[in-house]
mmCIF file with all atom_site columns, C-alpha atoms in Angstrom:
data_model
loop_
_atom_site.group_PDB
_atom_site.id
_atom_site.type_symbol
_atom_site.label_atom_id
_atom_site.label_alt_id
_atom_site.label_comp_id
_atom_site.label_asym_id
_atom_site.label_entity_id
_atom_site.label_seq_id
_atom_site.pdbx_PDB_ins_code
_atom_site.Cartn_x
_atom_site.Cartn_y
_atom_site.Cartn_z
_atom_site.occupancy
_atom_site.B_iso_or_equiv
_atom_site.pdbx_formal_charge
_atom_site.auth_seq_id
_atom_site.auth_comp_id
_atom_site.auth_asym_id
_atom_site.auth_atom_id
_atom_site.pdbx_PDB_model_num
ATOM 1   C CA . MET A 1 1   ? -46.769 7.111  51.725 1.00 43.00 ? 1   MET A CA 1
ATOM 2   C CA . LEU A 1 2   ? -46.700 6.032  55.368 1.00 44.00 ? 2   LEU A CA 1
ATOM 3   C CA . ALA A 1 3   ? -42.880 5.841  55.357 1.00 49.00 ? 3   ALA A CA 1
ATOM 4   C CA . ARG A 1 4   ? -42.635 9.373  53.940 1.00 50.00 ? 4   ARG A CA 1
ATOM 5   C CA . THR A 1 5   ? -44.995 10.711 56.618 1.00 51.00 ? 5   THR A CA 1
ATOM 6   C CA . GLU A 1 6   ? -42.938 9.039  59.350 1.00 54.00 ? 6   GLU A CA 1
ATOM 7   C CA . ASP A 1 7   ? -39.745 10.505 57.845 1.00 65.00 ? 7   ASP A CA 1
ATOM 8   C CA . VAL A 1 8   ? -41.234 14.018 57.863 1.00 66.00 ? 8   VAL A CA 1
ATOM 9   C CA . ILE A 1 9   ? -42.276 13.608 61.498 1.00 72.00 ? 9   ILE A CA 1
ATOM 10  C CA . VAL A 1 10  ? -38.833 12.374 62.478 1.00 66.00 ? 10  VAL A CA 1
ATOM 11  C CA . GLN A 1 11  ? -37.151 15.310 60.702 1.00 71.00 ? 11  GLN A CA 1
ATOM 12  C CA . ARG A 1 12  ? -39.427 17.781 62.522 1.00 73.00 ? 12  ARG A CA 1
ATOM 13  C CA . GLN A 1 13  ? -38.548 16.196 65.852 1.00 71.00 ? 13  GLN A CA 1
ATOM 14  C CA . ILE A 1 14  ? -34.844 16.413 65.063 1.00 70.00 ? 14  ILE A CA 1
ATOM 15  C CA . ARG A 1 15  ? -35.166 20.115 64.216 1.00 72.00 ? 15  ARG A CA 1
ATOM 16  C CA . LYS A 1 16  ? -37.030 20.741 67.513 1.00 71.00 ? 16  LYS A CA 1
ATOM 17  C CA . GLU A 1 17  ? -34.269 19.007 69.470 1.00 69.00 ? 17  GLU A CA 1
ATOM 18  C CA . ASP A 1 18  ? -31.611 20.975 67.575 1.00 67.00 ? 18  ASP A CA 1
ATOM 19  C CA . LYS A 1 19  ? -33.324 24.214 68.602 1.00 68.00 ? 19  LYS A CA 1
ATOM 20  C CA . LEU A 1 20  ? -33.409 23.069 72.224 1.00 64.00 ? 20  LEU A CA 1
ATOM 21  C CA . ILE A 1 21  ? -29.729 22.187 72.115 1.00 63.00 ? 21  ILE A CA 1
ATOM 22  C CA . GLY A 1 22  ? -28.945 25.489 70.391 1.00 62.00 ? 22  GLY A CA 1
ATOM 23  C CA . GLU A 1 23  ? -26.671 24.126 67.684 1.00 58.00 ? 23  GLU A CA 1
ATOM 24  C CA . SER A 1 24  ? -27.296 23.239 64.107 1.00 56.00 ? 24  SER A CA 1
ATOM 25  C CA . PRO A 1 25  ? -26.337 19.782 62.813 1.00 56.00 ? 25  PRO A CA 1
ATOM 26  C CA . ALA A 1 26  ? -23.628 21.452 60.697 1.00 58.00 ? 26  ALA A CA 1
ATOM 27  C CA . ALA A 1 27  ? -22.097 23.108 63.774 1.00 58.00 ? 27  ALA A CA 1
ATOM 28  C CA . ARG A 1 28  ? -22.039 19.809 65.685 1.00 54.00 ? 28  ARG A CA 1
ATOM 29  C CA . GLN A 1 29  ? -20.517 18.050 62.684 1.00 55.00 ? 29  GLN A CA 1
ATOM 30  C CA . GLN A 1 30  ? -17.836 20.727 62.304 1.00 53.00 ? 30  GLN A CA 1
ATOM 31  C CA . LYS A 1 31  ? -16.873 20.389 65.966 1.00 52.00 ? 31  LYS A CA 1
ATOM 32  C CA . ALA A 1 32  ? -16.629 16.622 65.555 1.00 51.00 ? 32  ALA A CA 1
ATOM 33  C CA . VAL A 1 33  ? -14.336 17.043 62.567 1.00 48.00 ? 33  VAL A CA 1
ATOM 34  C CA . VAL A 1 34  ? -12.066 19.483 64.387 1.00 51.00 ? 34  VAL A CA 1
ATOM 35  C CA . LYS A 1 35  ? -11.657 17.070 67.290 1.00 51.00 ? 35  LYS A CA 1
ATOM 36  C CA . ALA A 1 36  ? -10.929 14.047 65.070 1.00 52.00 ? 36  ALA A CA 1
ATOM 37  C CA . GLN A 1 37  ? -7.396  12.684 65.270 1.00 56.00 ? 37  GLN A CA 1
ATOM 38  C CA . VAL A 1 38  ? -5.801  11.325 62.097 1.00 60.00 ? 38  VAL A CA 1
ATOM 39  C CA . GLN A 1 39  ? -4.140  8.003  62.715 1.00 67.00 ? 39  GLN A CA 1
ATOM 40  C CA . PRO A 1 40  ? -1.532  6.627  60.308 1.00 67.00 ? 40  PRO A CA 1
ATOM 41  C CA . SER A 1 41  ? -2.476  3.351  58.711 1.00 74.00 ? 41  SER A CA 1
ATOM 42  C CA . PRO A 1 42  ? -0.770  0.152  59.915 1.00 74.00 ? 42  PRO A CA 1
ATOM 43  C CA . VAL A 1 43  ? 0.750   -0.208 56.441 1.00 73.00 ? 43  VAL A CA 1
ATOM 44  C CA . ALA A 1 44  ? 2.308   3.277  56.601 1.00 71.00 ? 44  ALA A CA 1
ATOM 45  C CA . GLN A 1 45  ? 3.642   2.575  60.095 1.00 73.00 ? 45  GLN A CA 1
ATOM 46  C CA . ALA A 1 46  ? 5.184   -0.689 58.897 1.00 71.00 ? 46  ALA A CA 1
ATOM 47  C CA . LEU A 1 47  ? 6.819   1.059  55.917 1.00 73.00 ? 47  LEU A CA 1
ATOM 48  C CA . GLU A 1 48  ? 8.285   3.693  58.258 1.00 73.00 ? 48  GLU A CA 1
ATOM 49  C CA . GLU A 1 49  ? 9.754   0.959  60.444 1.00 73.00 ? 49  GLU A CA 1
ATOM 50  C CA . ILE A 1 50  ? 11.230  -0.853 57.430 1.00 72.00 ? 50  ILE A CA 1
ATOM 51  C CA . THR A 1 51  ? 12.735  2.394  56.096 1.00 71.00 ? 51  THR A CA 1
ATOM 52  C CA . THR A 1 52  ? 14.158  3.207  59.529 1.00 68.00 ? 52  THR A CA 1
ATOM 53  C CA . ALA A 1 53  ? 15.821  -0.217 59.614 1.00 67.00 ? 53  ALA A CA 1
ATOM 54  C CA . LYS A 1 54  ? 17.274  0.289  56.105 1.00 67.00 ? 54  LYS A CA 1
ATOM 55  C CA . ILE A 1 55  ? 18.738  3.662  57.084 1.00 62.00 ? 55  ILE A CA 1
ATOM 56  C CA . ALA A 1 56  ? 20.159  2.257  60.311 1.00 60.00 ? 56  ALA A CA 1
ATOM 57  C CA . ALA A 1 57  ? 22.084  -0.273 58.205 1.00 60.00 ? 57  ALA A CA 1
ATOM 58  C CA . SER A 1 58  ? 23.272  1.998  55.378 1.00 66.00 ? 58  SER A CA 1
ATOM 59  C CA . ASP A 1 59  ? 22.904  5.356  53.648 1.00 72.00 ? 59  ASP A CA 1
ATOM 60  C CA . LEU A 1 60  ? 19.729  5.654  51.623 1.00 77.00 ? 60  LEU A CA 1
ATOM 61  C CA . GLN A 1 61  ? 19.016  8.125  48.863 1.00 86.00 ? 61  GLN A CA 1
ATOM 62  C CA . GLY A 1 62  ? 16.058  8.970  46.699 1.00 90.00 ? 62  GLY A CA 1
ATOM 63  C CA . TRP A 1 63  ? 13.485  11.637 45.919 1.00 92.00 ? 63  TRP A CA 1
ATOM 64  C CA . ILE A 1 64  ? 10.923  13.216 48.243 1.00 92.00 ? 64  ILE A CA 1
ATOM 65  C CA . TYR A 1 65  ? 8.083   15.614 47.538 1.00 92.00 ? 65  TYR A CA 1
ATOM 66  C CA . ILE A 1 66  ? 8.810   18.983 49.170 1.00 94.00 ? 66  ILE A CA 1
ATOM 67  C CA . GLY A 1 67  ? 5.525   20.724 48.282 1.00 93.00 ? 67  GLY A CA 1
ATOM 68  C CA . LYS A 1 68  ? 4.094   23.360 45.964 1.00 92.00 ? 68  LYS A CA 1
ATOM 69  C CA . ALA A 1 69  ? 5.871   26.708 45.635 1.00 93.00 ? 69  ALA A CA 1
ATOM 70  C CA . HIS A 1 70  ? 4.998   30.206 44.418 1.00 91.00 ? 70  HIS A CA 1
ATOM 71  C CA . PRO A 1 71  ? 7.303   31.775 41.817 1.00 89.00 ? 71  PRO A CA 1
ATOM 72  C CA . SER A 1 72  ? 8.761   33.790 44.733 1.00 90.00 ? 72  SER A CA 1
ATOM 73  C CA . GLY A 1 73  ? 10.071  30.536 46.235 1.00 90.00 ? 73  GLY A CA 1
ATOM 74  C CA . ALA A 1 74  ? 7.652   30.434 49.183 1.00 93.00 ? 74  ALA A CA 1
ATOM 75  C CA . LEU A 1 75  ? 6.300   26.954 49.874 1.00 93.00 ? 75  LEU A CA 1
ATOM 76  C CA . LEU A 1 76  ? 2.543   26.464 50.266 1.00 89.00 ? 76  LEU A CA 1
ATOM 77  C CA . ASP A 1 77  ? 0.756   24.696 53.124 1.00 87.00 ? 77  ASP A CA 1
ATOM 78  C CA . ASP A 1 78  ? 1.317   21.207 51.707 1.00 89.00 ? 78  ASP A CA 1
ATOM 79  C CA . ARG A 1 79  ? 5.066   21.389 52.397 1.00 92.00 ? 79  ARG A CA 1
ATOM 80  C CA . THR A 1 80  ? 6.754   18.368 53.990 1.00 92.00 ? 80  THR A CA 1
ATOM 81  C CA . ILE A 1 81  ? 9.838   20.105 55.433 1.00 94.00 ? 81  ILE A CA 1
ATOM 82  C CA . ASN A 1 82  ? 10.480  22.594 58.227 1.00 94.00 ? 82  ASN A CA 1
ATOM 83  C CA . ILE A 1 83  ? 11.520  25.572 56.096 1.00 94.00 ? 83  ILE A CA 1
ATOM 84  C CA . ALA A 1 84  ? 9.007   27.835 54.352 1.00 93.00 ? 84  ALA A CA 1
ATOM 85  C CA . ARG A 1 85  ? 11.048  28.438 51.151 1.00 94.00 ? 85  ARG A CA 1
ATOM 86  C CA . LYS A 1 86  ? 12.469  26.193 48.446 1.00 94.00 ? 86  LYS A CA 1
ATOM 87  C CA . PRO A 1 87  ? 15.678  24.725 49.860 1.00 94.00 ? 87  PRO A CA 1
ATOM 88  C CA . SER A 1 88  ? 18.992  24.947 48.052 1.00 92.00 ? 88  SER A CA 1
ATOM 89  C CA . PRO A 1 89  ? 21.342  22.032 47.301 1.00 92.00 ? 89  PRO A CA 1
ATOM 90  C CA . ASN A 1 90  ? 23.494  20.937 50.270 1.00 93.00 ? 90  ASN A CA 1
ATOM 91  C CA . ALA A 1 91  ? 20.906  22.272 52.733 1.00 93.00 ? 91  ALA A CA 1
ATOM 92  C CA . ASP A 1 92  ? 19.817  20.129 55.659 1.00 91.00 ? 92  ASP A CA 1
ATOM 93  C CA . VAL A 1 93  ? 16.056  19.987 56.186 1.00 92.00 ? 93  VAL A CA 1
ATOM 94  C CA . THR A 1 94  ? 13.820  18.278 58.720 1.00 90.00 ? 94  THR A CA 1
ATOM 95  C CA . THR A 1 95  ? 10.647  16.459 57.707 1.00 90.00 ? 95  THR A CA 1
ATOM 96  C CA . ILE A 1 96  ? 7.483   17.759 59.382 1.00 92.00 ? 96  ILE A CA 1
ATOM 97  C CA . THR A 1 97  ? 5.361   14.864 58.163 1.00 88.00 ? 97  THR A CA 1
ATOM 98  C CA . SER A 1 98  ? 5.979   11.337 56.992 1.00 85.00 ? 98  SER A CA 1
ATOM 99  C CA . VAL A 1 99  ? 7.075   11.461 53.370 1.00 87.00 ? 99  VAL A CA 1
ATOM 100 C CA . TYR A 1 100 ? 7.523   8.826  50.676 1.00 87.00 ? 100 TYR A CA 1
ATOM 101 C CA . LEU A 1 101 ? 11.069  8.235  49.484 1.00 86.00 ? 101 LEU A CA 1
ATOM 102 C CA . GLY A 1 102 ? 11.152  7.193  45.837 1.00 87.00 ? 102 GLY A CA 1
ATOM 103 C CA . SER A 1 103 ? 13.758  6.187  43.290 1.00 84.00 ? 103 SER A CA 1
ATOM 104 C CA . GLN A 1 104 ? 12.283  8.789  40.909 1.00 77.00 ? 104 GLN A CA 1
ATOM 105 C CA . ASN A 1 105 ? 10.796  12.255 41.373 1.00 70.00 ? 105 ASN A CA 1
ATOM 106 C CA . THR A 1 106 ? 7.251   10.992 40.892 1.00 69.00 ? 106 THR A CA 1
ATOM 107 C CA . ILE A 1 107 ? 4.390   9.695  43.011 1.00 68.00 ? 107 ILE A CA 1
ATOM 108 C CA . ARG A 1 108 ? 4.305   6.359  41.162 1.00 65.00 ? 108 ARG A CA 1
ATOM 109 C CA . SER A 1 109 ? 4.056   3.572  43.712 1.00 62.00 ? 109 SER A CA 1
ATOM 110 C CA . ASP A 1 110 ? 6.481   1.309  41.838 1.00 67.00 ? 110 ASP A CA 1
ATOM 111 C CA . SER A 1 111 ? 9.326   3.760  42.555 1.00 71.00 ? 111 SER A CA 1
ATOM 112 C CA . SER A 1 112 ? 8.811   3.757  46.348 1.00 78.00 ? 112 SER A CA 1
ATOM 113 C CA . LEU A 1 113 ? 11.802  2.952  48.538 1.00 80.00 ? 113 LEU A CA 1
ATOM 114 C CA . GLY A 1 114 ? 9.933   3.502  51.802 1.00 80.00 ? 114 GLY A CA 1
ATOM 115 C CA . ILE A 1 115 ? 8.553   6.198  54.074 1.00 83.00 ? 115 ILE A CA 1
ATOM 116 C CA . ILE A 1 116 ? 10.766  8.678  55.913 1.00 85.00 ? 116 ILE A CA 1
ATOM 117 C CA . PRO A 1 117 ? 9.196   9.447  59.322 1.00 83.00 ? 117 PRO A CA 1
ATOM 118 C CA . ARG A 1 118 ? 8.591   13.021 60.455 1.00 83.00 ? 118 ARG A CA 1
ATOM 119 C CA . GLY A 1 119 ? 11.311  14.761 62.407 1.00 84.00 ? 119 GLY A CA 1
ATOM 120 C CA . GLN A 1 120 ? 14.217  13.362 60.384 1.00 85.00 ? 120 GLN A CA 1
ATOM 121 C CA . VAL A 1 121 ? 17.103  15.440 59.052 1.00 86.00 ? 121 VAL A CA 1
ATOM 122 C CA . LEU A 1 122 ? 17.883  14.946 55.363 1.00 90.00 ? 122 LEU A CA 1
ATOM 123 C CA . ARG A 1 123 ? 20.520  16.493 53.092 1.00 92.00 ? 123 ARG A CA 1
ATOM 124 C CA . ILE A 1 124 ? 19.229  18.029 49.838 1.00 94.00 ? 124 ILE A CA 1
ATOM 125 C CA . HIS A 1 125 ? 21.397  17.137 46.822 1.00 94.00 ? 125 HIS A CA 1
ATOM 126 C CA . ALA A 1 126 ? 19.260  18.394 43.918 1.00 94.00 ? 126 ALA A CA 1
ATOM 127 C CA . LEU A 1 127 ? 15.858  19.921 43.183 1.00 93.00 ? 127 LEU A CA 1
ATOM 128 C CA . SER A 1 128 ? 13.391  19.128 40.438 1.00 91.00 ? 128 SER A CA 1
ATOM 129 C CA . LEU A 1 129 ? 10.669  21.672 39.639 1.00 91.00 ? 129 LEU A CA 1
ATOM 130 C CA . ARG A 1 130 ? 7.515   20.985 37.622 1.00 90.00 ? 130 ARG A CA 1
ATOM 131 C CA . ALA A 1 131 ? 5.144   23.743 36.557 1.00 90.00 ? 131 ALA A CA 1
ATOM 132 C CA . ILE A 1 132 ? 1.540   23.262 37.682 1.00 89.00 ? 132 ILE A CA 1
ATOM 133 C CA . ALA A 1 133 ? -1.589  25.425 37.713 1.00 80.00 ? 133 ALA A CA 1
ATOM 134 C CA . ALA A 1 134 ? -1.692  29.170 38.457 1.00 80.00 ? 134 ALA A CA 1
ATOM 135 C CA . GLY A 1 135 ? 2.043   29.781 38.224 1.00 85.00 ? 135 GLY A CA 1
ATOM 136 C CA . THR A 1 136 ? 2.969   27.435 41.047 1.00 91.00 ? 136 THR A CA 1
ATOM 137 C CA . GLU A 1 137 ? 5.385   24.549 40.747 1.00 93.00 ? 137 GLU A CA 1
ATOM 138 C CA . ALA A 1 138 ? 5.741   21.156 42.383 1.00 92.00 ? 138 ALA A CA 1
ATOM 139 C CA . VAL A 1 139 ? 9.099   20.838 44.144 1.00 93.00 ? 139 VAL A CA 1
ATOM 140 C CA . TRP A 1 140 ? 10.891  17.494 44.489 1.00 93.00 ? 140 TRP A CA 1
ATOM 141 C CA . ALA A 1 141 ? 14.273  17.019 46.157 1.00 94.00 ? 141 ALA A CA 1
ATOM 142 C CA . LYS A 1 142 ? 16.893  14.328 45.808 1.00 94.00 ? 142 LYS A CA 1
ATOM 143 C CA . VAL A 1 143 ? 17.954  13.553 49.369 1.00 93.00 ? 143 VAL A CA 1
ATOM 144 C CA . LYS A 1 144 ? 20.412  11.326 51.142 1.00 86.00 ? 144 LYS A CA 1
ATOM 145 C CA . THR A 1 145 ? 20.177  9.997  54.640 1.00 79.00 ? 145 THR A CA 1
ATOM 146 C CA . GLN A 1 146 ? 23.163  9.191  56.797 1.00 66.00 ? 146 GLN A CA 1
ATOM 147 C CA . ARG A 1 147 ? 23.494  5.757  58.323 1.00 60.00 ? 147 ARG A CA 1
ATOM 148 C CA . GLY A 1 148 ? 21.971  5.686  61.760 1.00 56.00 ? 148 GLY A CA 1
ATOM 149 C CA . SER A 1 149 ? 20.641  9.254  61.428 1.00 56.00 ? 149 SER A CA 1
ATOM 150 C CA . LEU A 1 150 ? 16.971  8.405  61.886 1.00 54.00 ? 150 LEU A CA 1
ATOM 151 C CA . GLN A 1 151 ? 15.575  8.871  65.334 1.00 52.00 ? 151 GLN A CA 1
ATOM 152 C CA . SER A 1 152 ? 12.344  7.891  66.999 1.00 47.00 ? 152 SER A CA 1
ATOM 153 C CA . VAL A 1 153 ? 9.770   10.657 67.022 1.00 45.00 ? 153 VAL A CA 1
ATOM 154 C CA . PRO A 1 154 ? 6.563   10.213 69.040 1.00 44.00 ? 154 PRO A CA 1
#
């Protein structure tokens, strides 16, 4: 019972201090989240470096996830390329985020060939579309890099 009483007293004190500060705990937490920087994991950074080295030595091809698309062809916010619509074959696209390159159009880890860093130009050779919820579809693209085409992006 004593611990519960102390907890109630502490919570009251916290609320008083929140009123003095003028912000709710939720508002402070939201500000902290907005200011948080997402850092890539060391493993992802290492895979990007390995993939960059592979591409510097030879052409590399595989499948990347492009994003979800509306039936109209517009890509949703999870897109991984610079254009806002489904690309067509033979189009060149630039990655706007790091993206896994796989031997198959799937997210299975055993098909991974590496990670393509953001800012890299890739040539689309084919598209694969899979229907998902609410009329949208997942868009995958078979891409090919050109030897030495990867560049360092800060």
